[in-house]
Protein backbone atom coordinates (compact mmCIF):
# COMPACT_ATOMS: atom_id res chain seq x y z
CA UNK A 1 0.00 0.00 0.00
CA UNK A 2 1.22 3.48 -0.86
CA UNK A 3 1.31 5.71 2.20
CA UNK A 4 0.70 9.44 1.91
CA UNK A 5 2.24 11.66 4.58
CA UNK A 6 0.95 15.20 4.89
CA UNK A 7 2.77 18.04 6.56
CA UNK A 8 2.39 20.00 8.65
CA UNK A 9 -0.36 18.41 10.71
CA UNK A 10 -1.63 21.87 11.62
CA UNK A 11 -0.92 25.16 9.90
CA UNK A 12 -1.82 28.43 11.60
CA UNK A 13 -2.06 31.43 9.29
CA UNK A 14 -3.96 34.68 8.92
CA UNK A 15 -6.36 35.69 6.13
CA UNK A 16 -4.44 37.10 3.20
CA UNK A 17 -1.38 34.96 3.84
CA UNK A 18 -0.08 32.25 1.56
CA UNK A 19 -0.57 28.61 2.58
CA UNK A 20 1.67 25.78 1.43
CA UNK A 21 0.58 22.23 2.23
CA UNK A 22 2.74 19.19 1.50
CA UNK A 23 1.92 15.59 0.62
CA UNK A 24 4.63 12.96 0.24
CA UNK A 25 4.03 9.47 -1.18
CA UNK A 26 5.96 6.39 -0.06
CA UNK A 27 6.52 5.53 -3.73
CA UNK A 28 5.84 7.23 -7.02
CA UNK A 29 2.22 7.92 -7.97
CA UNK A 30 3.17 9.86 -11.11
CA UNK A 31 0.62 12.70 -11.13
CA UNK A 32 -2.33 10.59 -9.96
CA UNK A 33 -2.99 12.76 -6.95
CA UNK A 34 -6.00 14.75 -5.77
CA UNK A 35 -6.65 17.26 -3.01
CA UNK A 36 -9.87 17.64 -1.01
CA UNK A 37 -11.13 20.24 1.44
CA UNK A 38 -13.35 19.27 4.36
CA UNK A 39 -15.11 21.72 6.66
CA UNK A 40 -16.62 20.67 10.00
CA UNK A 41 -19.85 18.72 9.57
CA UNK A 42 -19.51 18.65 5.79
CA UNK A 43 -18.48 16.12 3.19
CA UNK A 44 -15.13 16.61 1.46
CA UNK A 45 -14.93 18.70 -1.71
CA UNK A 46 -12.66 17.94 -4.64
CA UNK A 47 -10.19 20.78 -5.21
CA UNK A 48 -7.49 19.40 -7.51
CA UNK A 49 -6.95 16.27 -9.58
CA UNK A 50 -4.00 14.96 -11.59
CA UNK A 51 -1.87 16.95 -9.14
CA UNK A 52 -2.33 20.34 -10.81
CA UNK A 53 -5.78 20.55 -12.43
CA UNK A 54 -8.45 22.55 -10.64
CA UNK A 55 -11.84 20.91 -10.29
CA UNK A 56 -14.95 22.66 -11.54
CA UNK A 57 -15.74 25.84 -9.63
CA UNK A 58 -12.53 25.95 -7.61
CA UNK A 59 -11.10 29.47 -7.28
CA UNK A 60 -7.81 30.32 -8.97
CA UNK A 61 -6.14 31.03 -5.62
CA UNK A 62 -5.84 27.23 -5.25
CA UNK A 63 -3.03 25.58 -7.16
CA UNK A 64 -1.34 22.22 -7.07
CA UNK A 65 2.04 21.01 -8.17
CA UNK A 66 4.35 18.03 -8.03
CA UNK A 67 4.88 14.59 -9.48
CA UNK A 68 6.33 11.30 -8.38
CA UNK A 69 6.45 11.43 -4.59
CA UNK A 70 6.29 15.11 -3.63
CA UNK A 71 3.23 17.28 -4.02
CA UNK A 72 2.14 20.72 -2.87
CA UNK A 73 -1.19 22.48 -2.54
CA UNK A 74 -0.84 26.25 -2.45
CA UNK A 75 -3.50 28.78 -1.51
CA UNK A 76 -2.15 32.11 -2.69
CA UNK A 77 -4.11 34.44 -0.40
CA UNK A 78 -6.24 32.87 2.32
CA UNK A 79 -9.91 33.72 2.58
CA UNK A 80 -11.89 33.02 5.75
CA UNK A 81 -13.73 30.15 4.06
CA UNK A 82 -10.44 28.36 3.32
CA UNK A 83 -9.82 27.40 6.94
CA UNK A 84 -10.56 23.68 6.94
CA UNK A 85 -8.89 20.27 6.82
CA UNK A 86 -7.16 19.30 3.59
CA UNK A 87 -6.53 15.74 2.41
CA UNK A 88 -4.44 14.43 -0.43
CA UNK A 89 -5.42 11.17 -2.14
CA UNK A 90 -3.65 8.91 -4.59
CA UNK A 91 -4.77 6.19 -6.93
CA UNK A 92 -2.30 3.55 -8.05
CA UNK A 93 -2.45 0.59 -10.36
CA UNK A 94 0.38 -1.18 -8.61
CA UNK A 95 0.16 -1.81 -5.82
CA UNK A 96 -3.54 -1.43 -6.54
CA UNK A 97 -5.18 0.92 -4.15
CA UNK A 98 -6.53 4.26 -3.20
CA UNK A 99 -5.26 5.99 -0.09
CA UNK A 100 -5.69 9.31 1.65
CA UNK A 101 -3.20 11.29 3.65
CA UNK A 102 -3.94 11.90 7.30
CA UNK A 103 -4.90 15.52 6.67
CA UNK A 104 -3.57 19.02 7.36
CA UNK A 105 -5.69 21.28 9.53
CA UNK A 106 -5.49 24.89 8.34
CA UNK A 107 -6.52 27.13 11.22
CA UNK A 108 -6.85 30.85 11.72
CA UNK A 109 -3.95 32.39 13.59
CA UNK B 1 -28.05 19.15 -9.28
CA UNK B 2 -26.14 16.02 -8.34
CA UNK B 3 -27.46 14.40 -5.18
CA UNK B 4 -26.34 11.29 -3.35
CA UNK B 5 -28.45 10.28 -0.37
CA UNK B 6 -27.32 7.47 1.89
CA UNK B 7 -29.59 5.41 4.11
CA UNK B 8 -29.58 2.20 6.12
CA UNK B 9 -27.04 3.05 8.78
CA UNK B 10 -27.50 2.51 12.49
CA UNK B 11 -26.23 0.72 15.56
CA UNK B 12 -25.38 -2.98 15.35
CA UNK B 13 -23.58 -5.47 17.57
CA UNK B 14 -20.23 -6.94 16.56
CA UNK B 15 -20.81 -9.76 14.12
CA UNK B 16 -24.01 -8.20 12.86
CA UNK B 17 -25.02 -6.99 9.42
CA UNK B 18 -26.26 -3.81 7.79
CA UNK B 19 -27.16 -2.85 4.25
CA UNK B 20 -26.41 0.69 3.16
CA UNK B 21 -28.16 2.24 0.19
CA UNK B 22 -27.30 5.31 -1.82
CA UNK B 23 -29.94 6.93 -3.99
CA UNK B 24 -28.52 9.06 -6.80
CA UNK B 25 -30.06 11.83 -8.89
CA UNK B 26 -29.03 14.72 -11.08
CA UNK B 27 -26.71 12.76 -13.36
CA UNK B 28 -26.73 9.67 -15.57
CA UNK B 29 -26.07 7.12 -12.85
CA UNK B 30 -25.31 4.26 -15.23
CA UNK B 31 -22.35 6.18 -16.72
CA UNK B 32 -20.34 6.54 -13.52
CA UNK B 33 -18.41 4.37 -11.11
CA UNK B 34 -19.49 4.88 -7.52
CA UNK B 35 -17.46 4.44 -4.35
CA UNK B 36 -17.79 4.15 -0.59
CA UNK B 37 -15.42 6.13 1.62
CA UNK B 38 -15.65 6.12 5.40
CA UNK B 39 -14.51 8.37 8.21
CA UNK B 40 -14.23 7.15 11.78
CA UNK B 41 -15.28 9.70 14.43
CA UNK B 42 -12.65 12.45 14.61
CA UNK B 43 -10.40 10.68 12.12
CA UNK B 44 -9.36 10.97 8.50
CA UNK B 45 -10.79 9.47 5.33
CA UNK B 46 -10.51 5.79 4.44
CA UNK B 47 -11.37 4.36 1.04
CA UNK B 48 -13.58 1.27 1.27
CA UNK B 49 -14.96 -0.01 -2.03
CA UNK B 50 -15.81 0.76 -5.63
CA UNK B 51 -18.04 -0.53 -8.40
CA UNK B 52 -17.66 0.24 -12.09
CA UNK B 53 -20.34 2.08 -14.04
CA UNK B 54 -21.86 -1.16 -15.37
CA UNK B 55 -21.26 -3.25 -12.24
CA UNK B 56 -18.79 -5.60 -13.93
CA UNK B 57 -15.85 -4.66 -11.75
CA UNK B 58 -15.57 -4.19 -8.00
CA UNK B 59 -12.79 -3.29 -5.59
CA UNK B 60 -12.43 -3.64 -1.82
CA UNK B 61 -9.78 -2.75 0.67
CA UNK B 62 -8.24 -5.77 2.37
CA UNK B 63 -9.90 -5.16 5.73
CA UNK B 64 -13.43 -5.55 4.31
CA UNK B 65 -12.84 -8.24 1.67
CA UNK B 66 -15.11 -11.20 2.22
CA UNK B 67 -17.32 -9.18 4.60
CA UNK B 68 -18.64 -6.31 2.46
CA UNK B 69 -20.34 -6.58 -0.93
CA UNK B 70 -20.91 -3.60 -3.20
CA UNK B 71 -23.61 -3.70 -5.86
CA UNK B 72 -25.74 -1.38 -7.93
CA UNK B 73 -29.11 -1.29 -9.66
CA UNK B 74 -28.85 1.12 -12.57
CA UNK B 75 -32.58 0.86 -13.23
CA UNK B 76 -33.18 2.33 -9.77
CA UNK B 77 -30.19 4.70 -9.67
CA UNK B 78 -29.17 3.06 -6.43
CA UNK B 79 -25.93 1.77 -4.95
CA UNK B 80 -25.72 -0.75 -2.12
CA UNK B 81 -23.16 -1.89 0.42
CA UNK B 82 -23.99 -5.13 2.20
CA UNK B 83 -21.90 -5.29 5.35
CA UNK B 84 -21.62 -8.54 7.33
CA UNK B 85 -19.46 -9.75 10.23
CA UNK B 86 -19.20 -6.15 11.36
CA UNK B 87 -16.37 -5.17 13.70
CA UNK B 88 -15.98 -2.32 16.15
CA UNK B 89 -13.37 -0.84 13.82
CA UNK B 90 -16.00 -0.51 11.07
CA UNK B 91 -17.64 2.26 13.08
CA UNK B 92 -17.63 5.34 10.87
CA UNK B 93 -19.58 7.78 8.77
CA UNK B 94 -19.98 6.12 5.37
CA UNK B 95 -19.99 8.36 2.32
CA UNK B 96 -21.38 7.43 -1.08
CA UNK B 97 -19.14 9.11 -3.63
CA UNK B 98 -19.42 9.67 -7.38
CA UNK B 99 -16.43 9.09 -9.63
CA UNK B 100 -15.32 12.06 -11.72
CA UNK B 101 -14.98 10.06 -14.95
CA UNK B 102 -17.80 9.47 -17.45
CA UNK B 103 -17.69 5.83 -18.57
CA UNK B 104 -14.34 5.21 -16.91
CA UNK B 105 -13.19 4.82 -13.32
CA UNK B 106 -10.79 7.64 -12.51
CA UNK B 107 -10.84 7.16 -8.72
CA UNK B 108 -11.21 10.89 -8.27
CA UNK B 109 -14.31 11.83 -6.30
CA UNK B 110 -16.26 14.88 -7.42
CA UNK B 111 -19.54 14.56 -5.52
CA UNK B 112 -20.12 13.20 -2.04
CA UNK B 113 -23.26 12.36 -0.12
CA UNK B 114 -23.67 13.72 3.39
CA UNK B 115 -22.77 10.38 4.90
CA UNK B 116 -24.59 7.82 7.03
CA UNK B 117 -23.34 6.77 10.46
CA UNK B 118 -22.63 3.13 11.24
CA UNK B 119 -21.89 2.21 14.85
CA UNK B 120 -20.71 -1.25 15.80
CA UNK B 121 -20.90 -1.70 19.54
CA UNK B 122 -21.96 -4.23 22.12
PDB file of C-alpha atoms in Angstrom:
ATOM      1  CA  UNK A   1       0.000   0.000   0.000  1.00  0.00           C
ATOM      2  CA  UNK A   2       1.225   3.477  -0.860  1.00  0.00           C
ATOM      3  CA  UNK A   3       1.312   5.715   2.200  1.00  0.00           C
ATOM      4  CA  UNK A   4       0.701   9.437   1.911  1.00  0.00           C
ATOM      5  CA  UNK A   5       2.235  11.657   4.582  1.00  0.00           C
ATOM      6  CA  UNK A   6       0.949  15.205   4.886  1.00  0.00           C
ATOM      7  CA  UNK A   7       2.766  18.045   6.557  1.00  0.00           C
ATOM      8  CA  UNK A   8       2.394  19.999   8.645  1.00  0.00           C
ATOM      9  CA  UNK A   9      -0.358  18.407  10.714  1.00  0.00           C
ATOM     10  CA  UNK A  10      -1.627  21.868  11.618  1.00  0.00           C
ATOM     11  CA  UNK A  11      -0.918  25.157   9.896  1.00  0.00           C
ATOM     12  CA  UNK A  12      -1.817  28.433  11.603  1.00  0.00           C
ATOM     13  CA  UNK A  13      -2.058  31.430   9.290  1.00  0.00           C
ATOM     14  CA  UNK A  14      -3.962  34.678   8.916  1.00  0.00           C
ATOM     15  CA  UNK A  15      -6.362  35.692   6.131  1.00  0.00           C
ATOM     16  CA  UNK A  16      -4.435  37.104   3.200  1.00  0.00           C
ATOM     17  CA  UNK A  17      -1.375  34.956   3.843  1.00  0.00           C
ATOM     18  CA  UNK A  18      -0.079  32.246   1.556  1.00  0.00           C
ATOM     19  CA  UNK A  19      -0.570  28.608   2.576  1.00  0.00           C
ATOM     20  CA  UNK A  20       1.667  25.777   1.433  1.00  0.00           C
ATOM     21  CA  UNK A  21       0.582  22.225   2.229  1.00  0.00           C
ATOM     22  CA  UNK A  22       2.738  19.191   1.498  1.00  0.00           C
ATOM     23  CA  UNK A  23       1.920  15.586   0.619  1.00  0.00           C
ATOM     24  CA  UNK A  24       4.630  12.960   0.243  1.00  0.00           C
ATOM     25  CA  UNK A  25       4.028   9.466  -1.185  1.00  0.00           C
ATOM     26  CA  UNK A  26       5.959   6.386  -0.064  1.00  0.00           C
ATOM     27  CA  UNK A  27       6.520   5.527  -3.735  1.00  0.00           C
ATOM     28  CA  UNK A  28       5.843   7.231  -7.017  1.00  0.00           C
ATOM     29  CA  UNK A  29       2.222   7.917  -7.969  1.00  0.00           C
ATOM     30  CA  UNK A  30       3.169   9.861 -11.114  1.00  0.00           C
ATOM     31  CA  UNK A  31       0.619  12.701 -11.126  1.00  0.00           C
ATOM     32  CA  UNK A  32      -2.329  10.589  -9.964  1.00  0.00           C
ATOM     33  CA  UNK A  33      -2.992  12.757  -6.950  1.00  0.00           C
ATOM     34  CA  UNK A  34      -6.000  14.747  -5.769  1.00  0.00           C
ATOM     35  CA  UNK A  35      -6.650  17.263  -3.006  1.00  0.00           C
ATOM     36  CA  UNK A  36      -9.865  17.640  -1.011  1.00  0.00           C
ATOM     37  CA  UNK A  37     -11.133  20.239   1.442  1.00  0.00           C
ATOM     38  CA  UNK A  38     -13.351  19.272   4.358  1.00  0.00           C
ATOM     39  CA  UNK A  39     -15.106  21.718   6.659  1.00  0.00           C
ATOM     40  CA  UNK A  40     -16.623  20.670  10.003  1.00  0.00           C
ATOM     41  CA  UNK A  41     -19.847  18.724   9.567  1.00  0.00           C
ATOM     42  CA  UNK A  42     -19.506  18.654   5.787  1.00  0.00           C
ATOM     43  CA  UNK A  43     -18.481  16.119   3.194  1.00  0.00           C
ATOM     44  CA  UNK A  44     -15.134  16.614   1.462  1.00  0.00           C
ATOM     45  CA  UNK A  45     -14.933  18.698  -1.709  1.00  0.00           C
ATOM     46  CA  UNK A  46     -12.661  17.936  -4.639  1.00  0.00           C
ATOM     47  CA  UNK A  47     -10.191  20.775  -5.215  1.00  0.00           C
ATOM     48  CA  UNK A  48      -7.491  19.403  -7.514  1.00  0.00           C
ATOM     49  CA  UNK A  49      -6.951  16.273  -9.585  1.00  0.00           C
ATOM     50  CA  UNK A  50      -4.005  14.962 -11.589  1.00  0.00           C
ATOM     51  CA  UNK A  51      -1.872  16.953  -9.138  1.00  0.00           C
ATOM     52  CA  UNK A  52      -2.331  20.343 -10.806  1.00  0.00           C
ATOM     53  CA  UNK A  53      -5.779  20.552 -12.435  1.00  0.00           C
ATOM     54  CA  UNK A  54      -8.452  22.546 -10.641  1.00  0.00           C
ATOM     55  CA  UNK A  55     -11.841  20.911 -10.287  1.00  0.00           C
ATOM     56  CA  UNK A  56     -14.951  22.662 -11.542  1.00  0.00           C
ATOM     57  CA  UNK A  57     -15.742  25.839  -9.633  1.00  0.00           C
ATOM     58  CA  UNK A  58     -12.533  25.950  -7.606  1.00  0.00           C
ATOM     59  CA  UNK A  59     -11.100  29.470  -7.283  1.00  0.00           C
ATOM     60  CA  UNK A  60      -7.814  30.317  -8.967  1.00  0.00           C
ATOM     61  CA  UNK A  61      -6.144  31.028  -5.625  1.00  0.00           C
ATOM     62  CA  UNK A  62      -5.840  27.231  -5.251  1.00  0.00           C
ATOM     63  CA  UNK A  63      -3.029  25.583  -7.163  1.00  0.00           C
ATOM     64  CA  UNK A  64      -1.340  22.216  -7.071  1.00  0.00           C
ATOM     65  CA  UNK A  65       2.040  21.012  -8.171  1.00  0.00           C
ATOM     66  CA  UNK A  66       4.349  18.030  -8.025  1.00  0.00           C
ATOM     67  CA  UNK A  67       4.881  14.588  -9.483  1.00  0.00           C
ATOM     68  CA  UNK A  68       6.329  11.295  -8.379  1.00  0.00           C
ATOM     69  CA  UNK A  69       6.450  11.426  -4.592  1.00  0.00           C
ATOM     70  CA  UNK A  70       6.293  15.112  -3.634  1.00  0.00           C
ATOM     71  CA  UNK A  71       3.230  17.284  -4.024  1.00  0.00           C
ATOM     72  CA  UNK A  72       2.143  20.722  -2.871  1.00  0.00           C
ATOM     73  CA  UNK A  73      -1.189  22.483  -2.538  1.00  0.00           C
ATOM     74  CA  UNK A  74      -0.844  26.253  -2.452  1.00  0.00           C
ATOM     75  CA  UNK A  75      -3.495  28.779  -1.508  1.00  0.00           C
ATOM     76  CA  UNK A  76      -2.150  32.107  -2.690  1.00  0.00           C
ATOM     77  CA  UNK A  77      -4.112  34.435  -0.403  1.00  0.00           C
ATOM     78  CA  UNK A  78      -6.235  32.875   2.319  1.00  0.00           C
ATOM     79  CA  UNK A  79      -9.910  33.722   2.578  1.00  0.00           C
ATOM     80  CA  UNK A  80     -11.892  33.016   5.751  1.00  0.00           C
ATOM     81  CA  UNK A  81     -13.725  30.147   4.061  1.00  0.00           C
ATOM     82  CA  UNK A  82     -10.436  28.363   3.321  1.00  0.00           C
ATOM     83  CA  UNK A  83      -9.818  27.396   6.937  1.00  0.00           C
ATOM     84  CA  UNK A  84     -10.563  23.682   6.943  1.00  0.00           C
ATOM     85  CA  UNK A  85      -8.891  20.269   6.817  1.00  0.00           C
ATOM     86  CA  UNK A  86      -7.160  19.296   3.591  1.00  0.00           C
ATOM     87  CA  UNK A  87      -6.526  15.743   2.412  1.00  0.00           C
ATOM     88  CA  UNK A  88      -4.437  14.430  -0.430  1.00  0.00           C
ATOM     89  CA  UNK A  89      -5.423  11.169  -2.139  1.00  0.00           C
ATOM     90  CA  UNK A  90      -3.651   8.909  -4.590  1.00  0.00           C
ATOM     91  CA  UNK A  91      -4.773   6.189  -6.934  1.00  0.00           C
ATOM     92  CA  UNK A  92      -2.299   3.554  -8.052  1.00  0.00           C
ATOM     93  CA  UNK A  93      -2.454   0.587 -10.364  1.00  0.00           C
ATOM     94  CA  UNK A  94       0.378  -1.180  -8.610  1.00  0.00           C
ATOM     95  CA  UNK A  95       0.160  -1.808  -5.824  1.00  0.00           C
ATOM     96  CA  UNK A  96      -3.542  -1.434  -6.535  1.00  0.00           C
ATOM     97  CA  UNK A  97      -5.180   0.919  -4.153  1.00  0.00           C
ATOM     98  CA  UNK A  98      -6.533   4.261  -3.204  1.00  0.00           C
ATOM     99  CA  UNK A  99      -5.259   5.986  -0.090  1.00  0.00           C
ATOM    100  CA  UNK A 100      -5.690   9.313   1.652  1.00  0.00           C
ATOM    101  CA  UNK A 101      -3.195  11.295   3.648  1.00  0.00           C
ATOM    102  CA  UNK A 102      -3.939  11.901   7.303  1.00  0.00           C
ATOM    103  CA  UNK A 103      -4.899  15.521   6.668  1.00  0.00           C
ATOM    104  CA  UNK A 104      -3.575  19.017   7.363  1.00  0.00           C
ATOM    105  CA  UNK A 105      -5.687  21.284   9.531  1.00  0.00           C
ATOM    106  CA  UNK A 106      -5.488  24.892   8.344  1.00  0.00           C
ATOM    107  CA  UNK A 107      -6.525  27.135  11.216  1.00  0.00           C
ATOM    108  CA  UNK A 108      -6.855  30.852  11.717  1.00  0.00           C
ATOM    109  CA  UNK A 109      -3.949  32.392  13.593  1.00  0.00           C
TER     110      UNK A 109
ATOM    111  CA  UNK B   1     -28.045  19.148  -9.278  1.00  0.00           C
ATOM    112  CA  UNK B   2     -26.135  16.016  -8.342  1.00  0.00           C
ATOM    113  CA  UNK B   3     -27.461  14.399  -5.179  1.00  0.00           C
ATOM    114  CA  UNK B   4     -26.340  11.292  -3.346  1.00  0.00           C
ATOM    115  CA  UNK B   5     -28.455  10.280  -0.369  1.00  0.00           C
ATOM    116  CA  UNK B   6     -27.315   7.470   1.885  1.00  0.00           C
ATOM    117  CA  UNK B   7     -29.592   5.408   4.107  1.00  0.00           C
ATOM    118  CA  UNK B   8     -29.581   2.198   6.121  1.00  0.00           C
ATOM    119  CA  UNK B   9     -27.037   3.047   8.784  1.00  0.00           C
ATOM    120  CA  UNK B  10     -27.495   2.514  12.486  1.00  0.00           C
ATOM    121  CA  UNK B  11     -26.231   0.715  15.561  1.00  0.00           C
ATOM    122  CA  UNK B  12     -25.378  -2.980  15.352  1.00  0.00           C
ATOM    123  CA  UNK B  13     -23.578  -5.467  17.566  1.00  0.00           C
ATOM    124  CA  UNK B  14     -20.228  -6.936  16.563  1.00  0.00           C
ATOM    125  CA  UNK B  15     -20.807  -9.764  14.120  1.00  0.00           C
ATOM    126  CA  UNK B  16     -24.012  -8.200  12.861  1.00  0.00           C
ATOM    127  CA  UNK B  17     -25.019  -6.991   9.419  1.00  0.00           C
ATOM    128  CA  UNK B  18     -26.261  -3.808   7.785  1.00  0.00           C
ATOM    129  CA  UNK B  19     -27.157  -2.850   4.248  1.00  0.00           C
ATOM    130  CA  UNK B  20     -26.407   0.691   3.162  1.00  0.00           C
ATOM    131  CA  UNK B  21     -28.163   2.237   0.187  1.00  0.00           C
ATOM    132  CA  UNK B  22     -27.301   5.313  -1.819  1.00  0.00           C
ATOM    133  CA  UNK B  23     -29.941   6.931  -3.988  1.00  0.00           C
ATOM    134  CA  UNK B  24     -28.525   9.059  -6.797  1.00  0.00           C
ATOM    135  CA  UNK B  25     -30.059  11.832  -8.890  1.00  0.00           C
ATOM    136  CA  UNK B  26     -29.025  14.722 -11.082  1.00  0.00           C
ATOM    137  CA  UNK B  27     -26.706  12.761 -13.356  1.00  0.00           C
ATOM    138  CA  UNK B  28     -26.732   9.668 -15.575  1.00  0.00           C
ATOM    139  CA  UNK B  29     -26.068   7.123 -12.850  1.00  0.00           C
ATOM    140  CA  UNK B  30     -25.310   4.264 -15.229  1.00  0.00           C
ATOM    141  CA  UNK B  31     -22.354   6.176 -16.717  1.00  0.00           C
ATOM    142  CA  UNK B  32     -20.344   6.536 -13.519  1.00  0.00           C
ATOM    143  CA  UNK B  33     -18.407   4.374 -11.113  1.00  0.00           C
ATOM    144  CA  UNK B  34     -19.492   4.876  -7.520  1.00  0.00           C
ATOM    145  CA  UNK B  35     -17.465   4.436  -4.351  1.00  0.00           C
ATOM    146  CA  UNK B  36     -17.785   4.148  -0.591  1.00  0.00           C
ATOM    147  CA  UNK B  37     -15.420   6.129   1.620  1.00  0.00           C
ATOM    148  CA  UNK B  38     -15.648   6.119   5.401  1.00  0.00           C
ATOM    149  CA  UNK B  39     -14.514   8.365   8.207  1.00  0.00           C
ATOM    150  CA  UNK B  40     -14.233   7.154  11.783  1.00  0.00           C
ATOM    151  CA  UNK B  41     -15.277   9.702  14.429  1.00  0.00           C
ATOM    152  CA  UNK B  42     -12.652  12.453  14.613  1.00  0.00           C
ATOM    153  CA  UNK B  43     -10.403  10.680  12.120  1.00  0.00           C
ATOM    154  CA  UNK B  44      -9.365  10.971   8.498  1.00  0.00           C
ATOM    155  CA  UNK B  45     -10.794   9.474   5.328  1.00  0.00           C
ATOM    156  CA  UNK B  46     -10.509   5.792   4.444  1.00  0.00           C
ATOM    157  CA  UNK B  47     -11.369   4.358   1.042  1.00  0.00           C
ATOM    158  CA  UNK B  48     -13.578   1.266   1.269  1.00  0.00           C
ATOM    159  CA  UNK B  49     -14.964  -0.012  -2.026  1.00  0.00           C
ATOM    160  CA  UNK B  50     -15.808   0.756  -5.631  1.00  0.00           C
ATOM    161  CA  UNK B  51     -18.043  -0.534  -8.402  1.00  0.00           C
ATOM    162  CA  UNK B  52     -17.660   0.243 -12.086  1.00  0.00           C
ATOM    163  CA  UNK B  53     -20.337   2.081 -14.036  1.00  0.00           C
ATOM    164  CA  UNK B  54     -21.855  -1.162 -15.370  1.00  0.00           C
ATOM    165  CA  UNK B  55     -21.257  -3.248 -12.241  1.00  0.00           C
ATOM    166  CA  UNK B  56     -18.788  -5.605 -13.927  1.00  0.00           C
ATOM    167  CA  UNK B  57     -15.855  -4.661 -11.751  1.00  0.00           C
ATOM    168  CA  UNK B  58     -15.571  -4.193  -8.002  1.00  0.00           C
ATOM    169  CA  UNK B  59     -12.786  -3.294  -5.585  1.00  0.00           C
ATOM    170  CA  UNK B  60     -12.428  -3.643  -1.823  1.00  0.00           C
ATOM    171  CA  UNK B  61      -9.782  -2.750   0.668  1.00  0.00           C
ATOM    172  CA  UNK B  62      -8.241  -5.765   2.372  1.00  0.00           C
ATOM    173  CA  UNK B  63      -9.900  -5.158   5.732  1.00  0.00           C
ATOM    174  CA  UNK B  64     -13.431  -5.547   4.307  1.00  0.00           C
ATOM    175  CA  UNK B  65     -12.837  -8.242   1.667  1.00  0.00           C
ATOM    176  CA  UNK B  66     -15.106 -11.199   2.223  1.00  0.00           C
ATOM    177  CA  UNK B  67     -17.322  -9.184   4.596  1.00  0.00           C
ATOM    178  CA  UNK B  68     -18.639  -6.312   2.458  1.00  0.00           C
ATOM    179  CA  UNK B  69     -20.341  -6.577  -0.930  1.00  0.00           C
ATOM    180  CA  UNK B  70     -20.911  -3.600  -3.197  1.00  0.00           C
ATOM    181  CA  UNK B  71     -23.611  -3.705  -5.859  1.00  0.00           C
ATOM    182  CA  UNK B  72     -25.743  -1.376  -7.930  1.00  0.00           C
ATOM    183  CA  UNK B  73     -29.108  -1.293  -9.657  1.00  0.00           C
ATOM    184  CA  UNK B  74     -28.851   1.115 -12.569  1.00  0.00           C
ATOM    185  CA  UNK B  75     -32.581   0.858 -13.233  1.00  0.00           C
ATOM    186  CA  UNK B  76     -33.180   2.331  -9.773  1.00  0.00           C
ATOM    187  CA  UNK B  77     -30.187   4.704  -9.674  1.00  0.00           C
ATOM    188  CA  UNK B  78     -29.174   3.055  -6.430  1.00  0.00           C
ATOM    189  CA  UNK B  79     -25.929   1.772  -4.948  1.00  0.00           C
ATOM    190  CA  UNK B  80     -25.721  -0.746  -2.125  1.00  0.00           C
ATOM    191  CA  UNK B  81     -23.162  -1.887   0.418  1.00  0.00           C
ATOM    192  CA  UNK B  82     -23.990  -5.130   2.202  1.00  0.00           C
ATOM    193  CA  UNK B  83     -21.904  -5.292   5.355  1.00  0.00           C
ATOM    194  CA  UNK B  84     -21.619  -8.536   7.326  1.00  0.00           C
ATOM    195  CA  UNK B  85     -19.460  -9.750  10.232  1.00  0.00           C
ATOM    196  CA  UNK B  86     -19.199  -6.147  11.360  1.00  0.00           C
ATOM    197  CA  UNK B  87     -16.372  -5.167  13.702  1.00  0.00           C
ATOM    198  CA  UNK B  88     -15.985  -2.319  16.155  1.00  0.00           C
ATOM    199  CA  UNK B  89     -13.373  -0.841  13.824  1.00  0.00           C
ATOM    200  CA  UNK B  90     -15.996  -0.515  11.067  1.00  0.00           C
ATOM    201  CA  UNK B  91     -17.644   2.261  13.077  1.00  0.00           C
ATOM    202  CA  UNK B  92     -17.628   5.343  10.873  1.00  0.00           C
ATOM    203  CA  UNK B  93     -19.580   7.782   8.769  1.00  0.00           C
ATOM    204  CA  UNK B  94     -19.983   6.118   5.371  1.00  0.00           C
ATOM    205  CA  UNK B  95     -19.989   8.357   2.315  1.00  0.00           C
ATOM    206  CA  UNK B  96     -21.378   7.427  -1.082  1.00  0.00           C
ATOM    207  CA  UNK B  97     -19.145   9.107  -3.635  1.00  0.00           C
ATOM    208  CA  UNK B  98     -19.420   9.668  -7.382  1.00  0.00           C
ATOM    209  CA  UNK B  99     -16.431   9.090  -9.629  1.00  0.00           C
ATOM    210  CA  UNK B 100     -15.320  12.060 -11.720  1.00  0.00           C
ATOM    211  CA  UNK B 101     -14.982  10.062 -14.947  1.00  0.00           C
ATOM    212  CA  UNK B 102     -17.802   9.473 -17.453  1.00  0.00           C
ATOM    213  CA  UNK B 103     -17.694   5.835 -18.567  1.00  0.00           C
ATOM    214  CA  UNK B 104     -14.337   5.208 -16.913  1.00  0.00           C
ATOM    215  CA  UNK B 105     -13.192   4.825 -13.316  1.00  0.00           C
ATOM    216  CA  UNK B 106     -10.788   7.635 -12.507  1.00  0.00           C
ATOM    217  CA  UNK B 107     -10.837   7.163  -8.723  1.00  0.00           C
ATOM    218  CA  UNK B 108     -11.207  10.888  -8.269  1.00  0.00           C
ATOM    219  CA  UNK B 109     -14.309  11.832  -6.298  1.00  0.00           C
ATOM    220  CA  UNK B 110     -16.258  14.881  -7.422  1.00  0.00           C
ATOM    221  CA  UNK B 111     -19.544  14.562  -5.522  1.00  0.00           C
ATOM    222  CA  UNK B 112     -20.125  13.199  -2.037  1.00  0.00           C
ATOM    223  CA  UNK B 113     -23.262  12.358  -0.115  1.00  0.00           C
ATOM    224  CA  UNK B 114     -23.670  13.719   3.394  1.00  0.00           C
ATOM    225  CA  UNK B 115     -22.770  10.376   4.896  1.00  0.00           C
ATOM    226  CA  UNK B 116     -24.588   7.819   7.026  1.00  0.00           C
ATOM    227  CA  UNK B 117     -23.342   6.767  10.455  1.00  0.00           C
ATOM    228  CA  UNK B 118     -22.632   3.130  11.241  1.00  0.00           C
ATOM    229  CA  UNK B 119     -21.891   2.212  14.845  1.00  0.00           C
ATOM    230  CA  UNK B 120     -20.707  -1.254  15.801  1.00  0.00           C
ATOM    231  CA  UNK B 121     -20.898  -1.699  19.536  1.00  0.00           C
ATOM    232  CA  UNK B 122     -21.961  -4.233  22.118  1.00  0.00           C
TER     233      UNK B 122
END
